[in-house]
Short mmCIF file of C-alpha atoms in Angstrom, two decimals:
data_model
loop_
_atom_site.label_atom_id
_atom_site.label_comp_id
_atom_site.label_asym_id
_atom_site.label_seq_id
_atom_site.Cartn_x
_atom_site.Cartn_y
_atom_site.Cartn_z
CA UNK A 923 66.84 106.91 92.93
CA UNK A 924 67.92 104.08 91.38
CA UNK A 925 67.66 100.91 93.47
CA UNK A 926 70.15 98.61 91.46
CA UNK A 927 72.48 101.42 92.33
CA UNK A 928 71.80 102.20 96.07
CA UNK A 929 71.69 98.00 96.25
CA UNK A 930 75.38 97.99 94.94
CA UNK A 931 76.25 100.72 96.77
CA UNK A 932 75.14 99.40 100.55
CA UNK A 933 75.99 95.73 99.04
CA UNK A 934 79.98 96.97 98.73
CA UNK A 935 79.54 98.95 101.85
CA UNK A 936 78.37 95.84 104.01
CA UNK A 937 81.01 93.31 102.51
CA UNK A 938 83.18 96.11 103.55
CA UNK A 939 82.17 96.65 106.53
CA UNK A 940 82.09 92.78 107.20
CA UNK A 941 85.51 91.88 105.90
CA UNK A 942 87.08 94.55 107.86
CA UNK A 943 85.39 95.11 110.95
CA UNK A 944 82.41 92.52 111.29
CA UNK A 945 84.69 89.50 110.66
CA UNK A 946 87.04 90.09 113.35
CA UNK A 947 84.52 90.94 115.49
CA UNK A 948 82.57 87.68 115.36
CA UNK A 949 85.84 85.50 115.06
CA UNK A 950 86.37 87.21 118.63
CA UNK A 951 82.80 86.53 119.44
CA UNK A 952 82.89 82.73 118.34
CA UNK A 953 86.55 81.99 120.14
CA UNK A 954 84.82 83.72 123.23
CA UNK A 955 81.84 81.62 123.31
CA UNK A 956 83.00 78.52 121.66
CA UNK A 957 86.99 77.49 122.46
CA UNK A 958 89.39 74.68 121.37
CA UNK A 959 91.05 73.53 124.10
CA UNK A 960 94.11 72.11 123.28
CA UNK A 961 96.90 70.24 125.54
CA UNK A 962 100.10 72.02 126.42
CA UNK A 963 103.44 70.87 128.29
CA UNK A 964 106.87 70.95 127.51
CA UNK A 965 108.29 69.59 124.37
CA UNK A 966 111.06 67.27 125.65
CA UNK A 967 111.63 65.70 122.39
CA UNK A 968 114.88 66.14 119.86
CA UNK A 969 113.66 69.58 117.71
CA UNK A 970 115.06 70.01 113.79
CA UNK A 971 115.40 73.24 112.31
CA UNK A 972 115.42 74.17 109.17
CA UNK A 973 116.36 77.57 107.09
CA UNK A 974 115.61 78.33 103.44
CA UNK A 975 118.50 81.64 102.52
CA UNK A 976 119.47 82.96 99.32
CA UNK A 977 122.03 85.25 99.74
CA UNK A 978 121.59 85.78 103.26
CA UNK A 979 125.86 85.55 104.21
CA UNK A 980 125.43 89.01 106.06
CA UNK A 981 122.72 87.25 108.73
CA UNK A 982 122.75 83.97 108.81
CA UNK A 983 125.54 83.73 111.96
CA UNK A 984 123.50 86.49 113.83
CA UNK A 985 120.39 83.84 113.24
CA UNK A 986 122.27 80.68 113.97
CA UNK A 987 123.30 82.77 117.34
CA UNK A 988 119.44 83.63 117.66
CA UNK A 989 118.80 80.09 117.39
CA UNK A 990 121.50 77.99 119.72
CA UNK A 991 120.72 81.30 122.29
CA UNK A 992 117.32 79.26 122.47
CA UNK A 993 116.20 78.17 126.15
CA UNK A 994 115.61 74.69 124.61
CA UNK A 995 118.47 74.87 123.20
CA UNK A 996 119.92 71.36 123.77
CA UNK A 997 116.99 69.43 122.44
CA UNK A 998 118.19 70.96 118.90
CA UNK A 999 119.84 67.86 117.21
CA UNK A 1000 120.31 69.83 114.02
CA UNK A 1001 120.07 73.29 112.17
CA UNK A 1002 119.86 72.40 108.33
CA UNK A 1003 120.71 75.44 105.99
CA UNK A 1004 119.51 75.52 102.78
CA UNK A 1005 121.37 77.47 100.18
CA UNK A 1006 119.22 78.09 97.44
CA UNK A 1007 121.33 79.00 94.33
CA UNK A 1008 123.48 81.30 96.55
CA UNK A 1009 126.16 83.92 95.09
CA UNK A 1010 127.38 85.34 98.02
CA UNK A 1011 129.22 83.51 101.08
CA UNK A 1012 126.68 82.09 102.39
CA UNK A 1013 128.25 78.36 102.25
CA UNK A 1014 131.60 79.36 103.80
CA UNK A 1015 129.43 81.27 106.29
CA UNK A 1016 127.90 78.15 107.54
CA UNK A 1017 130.53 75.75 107.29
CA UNK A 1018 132.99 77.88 109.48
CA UNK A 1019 129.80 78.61 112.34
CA UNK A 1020 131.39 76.54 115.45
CA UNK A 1021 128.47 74.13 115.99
CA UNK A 1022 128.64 70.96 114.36
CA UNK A 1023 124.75 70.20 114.73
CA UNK A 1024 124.27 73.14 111.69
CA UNK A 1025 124.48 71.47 108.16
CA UNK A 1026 124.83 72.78 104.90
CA UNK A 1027 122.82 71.92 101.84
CA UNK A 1028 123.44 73.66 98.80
CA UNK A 1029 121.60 73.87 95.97
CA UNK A 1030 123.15 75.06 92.84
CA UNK A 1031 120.56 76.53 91.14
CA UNK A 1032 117.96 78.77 92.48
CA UNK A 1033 114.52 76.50 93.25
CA UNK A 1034 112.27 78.23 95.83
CA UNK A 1035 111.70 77.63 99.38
CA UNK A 1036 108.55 75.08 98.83
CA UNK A 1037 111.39 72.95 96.45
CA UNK A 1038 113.78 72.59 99.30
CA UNK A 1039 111.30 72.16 102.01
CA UNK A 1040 109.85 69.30 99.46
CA UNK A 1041 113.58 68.05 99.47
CA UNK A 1042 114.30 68.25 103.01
CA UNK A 1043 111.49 68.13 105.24
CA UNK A 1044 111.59 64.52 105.23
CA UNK A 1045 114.87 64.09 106.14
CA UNK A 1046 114.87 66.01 109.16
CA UNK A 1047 115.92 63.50 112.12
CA UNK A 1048 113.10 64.99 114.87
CA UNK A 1049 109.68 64.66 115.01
CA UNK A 1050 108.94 68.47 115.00
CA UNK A 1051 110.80 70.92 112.67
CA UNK A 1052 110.81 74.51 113.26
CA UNK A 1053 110.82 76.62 110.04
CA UNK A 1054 111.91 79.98 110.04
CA UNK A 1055 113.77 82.84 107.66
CA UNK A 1056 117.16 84.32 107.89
CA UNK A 1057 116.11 87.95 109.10
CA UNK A 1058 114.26 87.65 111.67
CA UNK A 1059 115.91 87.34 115.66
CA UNK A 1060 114.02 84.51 117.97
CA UNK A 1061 113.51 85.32 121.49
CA UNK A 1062 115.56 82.78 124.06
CA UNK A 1063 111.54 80.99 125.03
CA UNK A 1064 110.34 80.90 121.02
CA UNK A 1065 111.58 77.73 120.27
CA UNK A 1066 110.18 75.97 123.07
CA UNK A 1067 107.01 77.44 123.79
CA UNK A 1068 105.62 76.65 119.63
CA UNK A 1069 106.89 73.06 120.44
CA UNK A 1070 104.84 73.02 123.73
CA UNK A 1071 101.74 72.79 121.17
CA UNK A 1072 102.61 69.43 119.71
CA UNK A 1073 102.07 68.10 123.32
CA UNK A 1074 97.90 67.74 121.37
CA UNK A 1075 98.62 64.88 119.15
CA UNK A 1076 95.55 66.97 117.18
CA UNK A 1077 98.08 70.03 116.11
CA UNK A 1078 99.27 69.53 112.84
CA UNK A 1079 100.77 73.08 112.77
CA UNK A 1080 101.48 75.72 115.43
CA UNK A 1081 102.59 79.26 114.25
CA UNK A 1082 104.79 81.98 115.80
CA UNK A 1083 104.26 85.80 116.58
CA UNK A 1084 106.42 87.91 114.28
CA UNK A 1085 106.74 91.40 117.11
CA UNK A 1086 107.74 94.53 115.24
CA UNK A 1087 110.57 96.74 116.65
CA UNK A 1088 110.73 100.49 116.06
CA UNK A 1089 114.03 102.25 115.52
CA UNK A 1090 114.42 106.00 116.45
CA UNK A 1091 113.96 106.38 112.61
CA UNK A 1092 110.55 104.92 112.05
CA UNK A 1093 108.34 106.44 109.46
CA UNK A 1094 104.79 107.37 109.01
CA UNK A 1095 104.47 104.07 106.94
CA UNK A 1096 106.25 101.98 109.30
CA UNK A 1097 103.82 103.15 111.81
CA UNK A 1098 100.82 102.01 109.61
CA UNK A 1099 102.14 99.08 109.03
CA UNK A 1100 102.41 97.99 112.47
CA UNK A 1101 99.30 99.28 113.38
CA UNK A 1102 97.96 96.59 110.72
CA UNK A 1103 99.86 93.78 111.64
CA UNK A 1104 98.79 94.45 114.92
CA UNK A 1105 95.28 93.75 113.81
CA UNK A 1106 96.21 90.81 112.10
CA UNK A 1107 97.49 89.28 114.65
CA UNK A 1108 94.56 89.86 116.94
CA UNK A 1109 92.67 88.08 113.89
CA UNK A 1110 95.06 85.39 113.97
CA UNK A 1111 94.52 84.85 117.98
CA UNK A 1112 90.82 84.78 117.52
CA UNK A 1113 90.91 81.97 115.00
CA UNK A 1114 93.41 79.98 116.84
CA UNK A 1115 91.43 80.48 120.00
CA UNK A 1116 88.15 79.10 118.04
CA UNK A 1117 89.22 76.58 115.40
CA UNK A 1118 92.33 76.77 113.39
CA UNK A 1119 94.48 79.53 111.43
CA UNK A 1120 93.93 79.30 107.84
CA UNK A 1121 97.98 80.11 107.35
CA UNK A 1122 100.80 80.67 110.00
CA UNK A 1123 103.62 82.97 110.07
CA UNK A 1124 106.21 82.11 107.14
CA UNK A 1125 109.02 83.40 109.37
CA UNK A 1126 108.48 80.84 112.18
CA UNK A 1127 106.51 78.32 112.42
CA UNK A 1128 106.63 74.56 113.25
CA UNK A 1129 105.09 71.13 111.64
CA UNK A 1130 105.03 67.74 112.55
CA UNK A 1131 107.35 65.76 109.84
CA UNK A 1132 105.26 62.67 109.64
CA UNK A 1133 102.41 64.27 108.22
CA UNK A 1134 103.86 66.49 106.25
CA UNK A 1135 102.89 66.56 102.29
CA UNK A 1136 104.93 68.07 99.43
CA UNK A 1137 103.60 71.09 98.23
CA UNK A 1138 103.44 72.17 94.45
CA UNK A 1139 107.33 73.74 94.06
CA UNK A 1140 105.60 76.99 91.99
CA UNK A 1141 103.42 77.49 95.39
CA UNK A 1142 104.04 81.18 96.61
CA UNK A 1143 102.78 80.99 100.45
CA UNK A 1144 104.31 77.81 101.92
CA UNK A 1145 103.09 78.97 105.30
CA UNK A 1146 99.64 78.92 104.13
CA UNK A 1147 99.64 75.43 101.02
CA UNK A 1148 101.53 73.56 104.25
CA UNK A 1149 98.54 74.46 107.04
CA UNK A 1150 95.63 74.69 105.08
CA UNK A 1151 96.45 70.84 103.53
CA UNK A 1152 97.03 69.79 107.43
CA UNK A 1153 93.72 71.42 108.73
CA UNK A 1154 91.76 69.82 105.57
CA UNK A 1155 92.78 66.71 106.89
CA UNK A 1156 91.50 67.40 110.20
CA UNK A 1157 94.98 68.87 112.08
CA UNK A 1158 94.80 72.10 113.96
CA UNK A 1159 97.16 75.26 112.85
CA UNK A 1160 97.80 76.97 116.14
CA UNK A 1161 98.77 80.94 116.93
CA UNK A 1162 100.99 80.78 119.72
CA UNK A 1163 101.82 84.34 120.96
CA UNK A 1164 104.64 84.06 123.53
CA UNK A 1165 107.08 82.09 120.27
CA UNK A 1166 107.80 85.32 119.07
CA UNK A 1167 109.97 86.20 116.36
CA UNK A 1168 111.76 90.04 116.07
CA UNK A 1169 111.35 92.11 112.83
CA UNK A 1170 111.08 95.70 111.54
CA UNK A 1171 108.65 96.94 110.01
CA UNK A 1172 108.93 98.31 106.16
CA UNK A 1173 110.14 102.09 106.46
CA UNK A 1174 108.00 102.78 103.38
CA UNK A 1175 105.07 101.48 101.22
CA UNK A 1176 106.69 100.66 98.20
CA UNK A 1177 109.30 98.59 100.11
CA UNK A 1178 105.87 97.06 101.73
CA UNK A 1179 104.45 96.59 98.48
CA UNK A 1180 106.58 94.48 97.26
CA UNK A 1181 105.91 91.98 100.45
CA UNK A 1182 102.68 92.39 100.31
CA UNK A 1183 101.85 92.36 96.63
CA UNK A 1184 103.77 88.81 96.33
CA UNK A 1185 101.29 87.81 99.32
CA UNK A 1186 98.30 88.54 97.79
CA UNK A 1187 99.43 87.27 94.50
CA UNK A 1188 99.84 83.94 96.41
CA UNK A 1189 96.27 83.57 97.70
CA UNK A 1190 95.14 84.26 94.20
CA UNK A 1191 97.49 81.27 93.20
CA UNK A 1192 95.82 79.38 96.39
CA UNK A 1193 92.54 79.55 95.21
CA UNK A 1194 93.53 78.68 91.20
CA UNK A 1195 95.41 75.61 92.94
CA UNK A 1196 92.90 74.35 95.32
CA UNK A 1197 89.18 75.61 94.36
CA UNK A 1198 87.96 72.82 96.82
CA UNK A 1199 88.97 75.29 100.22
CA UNK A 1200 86.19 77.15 98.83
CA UNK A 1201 84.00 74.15 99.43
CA UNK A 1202 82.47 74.21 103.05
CA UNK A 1203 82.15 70.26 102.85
CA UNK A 1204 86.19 69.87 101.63
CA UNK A 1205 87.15 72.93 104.49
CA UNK A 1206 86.85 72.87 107.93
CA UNK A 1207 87.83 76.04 108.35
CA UNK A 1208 85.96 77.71 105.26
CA UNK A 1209 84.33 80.52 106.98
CA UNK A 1210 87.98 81.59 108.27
CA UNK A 1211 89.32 81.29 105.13
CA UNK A 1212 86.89 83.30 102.98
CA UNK A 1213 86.62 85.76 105.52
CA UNK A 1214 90.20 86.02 106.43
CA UNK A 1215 91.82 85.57 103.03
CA UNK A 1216 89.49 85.84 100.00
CA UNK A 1217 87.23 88.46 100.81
CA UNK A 1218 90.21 90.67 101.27
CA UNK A 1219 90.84 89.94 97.28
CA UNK A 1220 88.55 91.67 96.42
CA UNK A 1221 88.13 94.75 98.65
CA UNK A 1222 89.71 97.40 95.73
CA UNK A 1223 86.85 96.66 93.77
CA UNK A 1224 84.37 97.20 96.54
CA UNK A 1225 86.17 100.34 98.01
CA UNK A 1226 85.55 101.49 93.66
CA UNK A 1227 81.78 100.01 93.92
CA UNK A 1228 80.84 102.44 96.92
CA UNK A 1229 82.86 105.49 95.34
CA UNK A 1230 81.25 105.44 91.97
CA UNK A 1231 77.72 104.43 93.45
CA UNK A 1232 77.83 107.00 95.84
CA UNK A 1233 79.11 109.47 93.51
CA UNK A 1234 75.85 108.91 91.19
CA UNK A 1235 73.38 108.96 94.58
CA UNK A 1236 75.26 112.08 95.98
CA UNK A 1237 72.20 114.36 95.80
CA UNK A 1238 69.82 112.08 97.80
CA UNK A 1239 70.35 112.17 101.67
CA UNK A 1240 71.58 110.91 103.39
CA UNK A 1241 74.08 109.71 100.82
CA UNK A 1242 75.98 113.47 100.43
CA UNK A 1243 77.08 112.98 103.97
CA UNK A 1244 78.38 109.80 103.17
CA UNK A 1245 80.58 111.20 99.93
CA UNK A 1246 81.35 113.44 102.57
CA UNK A 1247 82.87 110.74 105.03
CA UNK A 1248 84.97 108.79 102.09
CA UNK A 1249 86.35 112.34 101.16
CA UNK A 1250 87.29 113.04 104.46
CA UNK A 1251 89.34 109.34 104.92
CA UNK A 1252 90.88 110.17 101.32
CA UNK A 1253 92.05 112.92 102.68
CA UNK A 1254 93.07 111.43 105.72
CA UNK A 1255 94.80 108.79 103.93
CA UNK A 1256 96.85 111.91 101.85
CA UNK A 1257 97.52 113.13 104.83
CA UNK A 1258 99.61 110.31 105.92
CA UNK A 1259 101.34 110.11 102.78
CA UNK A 1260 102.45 113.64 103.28
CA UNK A 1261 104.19 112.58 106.54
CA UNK A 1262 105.70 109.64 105.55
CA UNK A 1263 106.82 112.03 102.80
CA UNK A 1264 108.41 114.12 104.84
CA UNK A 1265 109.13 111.66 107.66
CA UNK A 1266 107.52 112.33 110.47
CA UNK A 1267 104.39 110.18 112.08
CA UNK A 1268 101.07 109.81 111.85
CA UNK A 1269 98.54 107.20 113.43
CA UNK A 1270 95.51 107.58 111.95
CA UNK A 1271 97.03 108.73 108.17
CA UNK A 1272 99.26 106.21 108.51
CA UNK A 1273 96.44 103.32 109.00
CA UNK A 1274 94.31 104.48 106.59
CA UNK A 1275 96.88 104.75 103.69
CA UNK A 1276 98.11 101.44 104.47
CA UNK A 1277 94.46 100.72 103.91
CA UNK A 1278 94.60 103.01 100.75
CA UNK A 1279 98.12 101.03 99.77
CA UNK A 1280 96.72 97.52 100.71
CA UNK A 1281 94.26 97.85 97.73
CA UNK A 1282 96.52 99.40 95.18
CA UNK A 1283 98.83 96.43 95.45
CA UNK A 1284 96.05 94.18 95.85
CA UNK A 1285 95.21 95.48 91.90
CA UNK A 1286 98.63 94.83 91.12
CA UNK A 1287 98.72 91.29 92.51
CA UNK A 1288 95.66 90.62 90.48
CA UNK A 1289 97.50 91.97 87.46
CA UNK A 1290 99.80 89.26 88.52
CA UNK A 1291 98.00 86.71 88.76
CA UNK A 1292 95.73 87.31 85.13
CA UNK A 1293 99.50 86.92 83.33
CA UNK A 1294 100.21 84.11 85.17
CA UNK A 1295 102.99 86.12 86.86
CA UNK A 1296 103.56 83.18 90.53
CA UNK A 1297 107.34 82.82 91.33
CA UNK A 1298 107.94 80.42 94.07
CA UNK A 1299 111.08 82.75 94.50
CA UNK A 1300 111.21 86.27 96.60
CA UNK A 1301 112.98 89.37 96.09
CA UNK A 1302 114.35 91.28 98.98
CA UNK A 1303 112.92 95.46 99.20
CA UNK A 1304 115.71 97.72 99.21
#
């Protein structure tokens, strides 16, 4: 037996094992043990918000609804719309919505949401500006309980809870999908509840305008450049879990891939952009965010490590029962395609080939990233 080989192969296992399952459980451990306590009250202050749309006519007065349907509704002194290079009618959309607090801004030519957040975060009138997207519904309490956390002059950023809702039609992959953001968001409590988030949730989250810093206008993941430069300079990104924001989930993987392949794509640009978070003297949170967010970069090419190394040790025990265990999740993983396939559901396939599709995109985002392939704009899955 080679011991380079069984080395690499319990090496890939353990990192693995750690990224997947240790992490989580220690970020648990350490929020447990060791909690931030930060102040909360109600936010009695004037509240901006601001939306980023392209081509979004078909939503944005269900949103604006979403929004002015808000609990806190009368501290709102403005909704700001950008139009970013818009074909549609979007403009005449919000121009004719009967509030006069909402305010167009369009933009000509397509730029990317970090270019008009550069642009307009700093003229927002209020102290506190809630961010959020064009699809999602807020409930009536989201606004004001992520302003509640602003009440800590130390919270820099406080992120909402994006809660999945499944239609009669939801499919195997939809299922697996929620299952992992599920996780995530357990994750996400667990750092919050310890230290900070390294990123908050791009389709609502709030910042406080006076700190705020422009962000490169290529940048990918606004909702992760914007907290991660706030934490570095000693501000708190918070998970708040009763601002929740309504979505569905992807009905299938390759609609999902596209989402998530532009994600990972992003941290890769992250890292090229700002090597110092990999510094634990430059990042306060830098266990979090190798743990949480680079580690993950490179699971494919552990998951191939312990598949090929276990391959070549097959004969020596106990490392045939072992093949045998990855065989059986492969399989597992095929079975879940089948249903989604053929549309019905499946918990466990459908976890582990979101697993299974969470490392074939993150190839492809690498892909990306080697041609230099970072568009600060997003396409929408069909």
């Amino acid at each position: 037996m080679n011991p380079w080989i069984v080395s690499l192969f319990w090496l890939s296992v353990i990192l693995l094992g750690y990224t997947f399952i240790g992490y989580p459980l220690m970020i648990w451990a350490a929020g447990w043990f060791k909690r931030t306590r930060l102040d909360r009250e109600a936010w009695n202050k004037p509240i901006s918000v601001l939306l980023v749309a392209h081509n979004e006519a078909s939503r944005l007065a269900r949103k604006l609804d979403s929004i002015f349907a808000a609990d806190c509704q009368s501290q709102i002194c403005e909704v700001i719309v950008a139009s970013d290079g818009s074909t549609d009618d979007t403009a005449t959309v919000v121009e004719a919505y009967p509030d006069d607090r909402v305010r167009l801004v369009a933009f000509p030519e397509r730029r990317g949401k970090p270019a008009c957040l550069n642009e307009l975060i700093p003229q927002c009138a209020a102290e506190v500006i809630v961010l959020t997207d064009a699809r999602q519904e807020l409930d009536p309490a989201a606004i004001g309980k992520l302003c509640e956390s602003f009440a800590d002059v130390r919270v820099g950023v406080a992120s909402g809870e994006l809660v999945f809702r499944y239609p009669d039609t939801t499919s195997a992959a939809a299922r697996g999908i929620g299952a992992y953001w599920r996780y995530e968001k357990f994750i996400r409590k667990c750092e919050s509840r310890f230290r900070s988030v390294p990123g908050a949730t791009g389709a609502f989250y709030a910042i406080r305008r006076n700190i705020f810093q422009p962000i490169p206008a290529e940048t990918i993941l606004d909702d992760v450049a914007i907290p991660l430069r706030l934490v570095a300079r000693g501000y708190h990104c918070t998970f708040d879990s009763e601002a929740v924001a309504y979505d569905e989930p992807s009905q299938t993987h390759e609609q999902e891939s596209i989402r998530k392949r532009r994600t990972i794509a992003g941290c890769l640009q992250l890292i090229q952009q700002s090597p110092e978070w990999l510094n634990p003297r430059a990042n306060p949170i830098w266990w979090e965010f190798v743990s949480h967010k680079v580690l993950r970069l490179v699971s494919p090419w552990l998951v191939v490590t312990a598949l090929l190394t276990n391959a070549l040790l097959v004969r020596y025990d106990p490392y045939f029962y072992l093949m045998a265990l990855q065989g059986t999740l492969c399989l597992l993983a095929a079975l879940g395609w089948h249903y989604q396939r053929t549309g019905h559901a499946s918990r466990i396939g459908g976890a582990l080939l979101m697993f299974a599709a969470l490392n074939v995109t993150t190839v492809t985002a690498w892909w990306d990233a080697i041609r230099g392939r970072f568009s600060p704009t997003w396409q929408r899955a069909a």
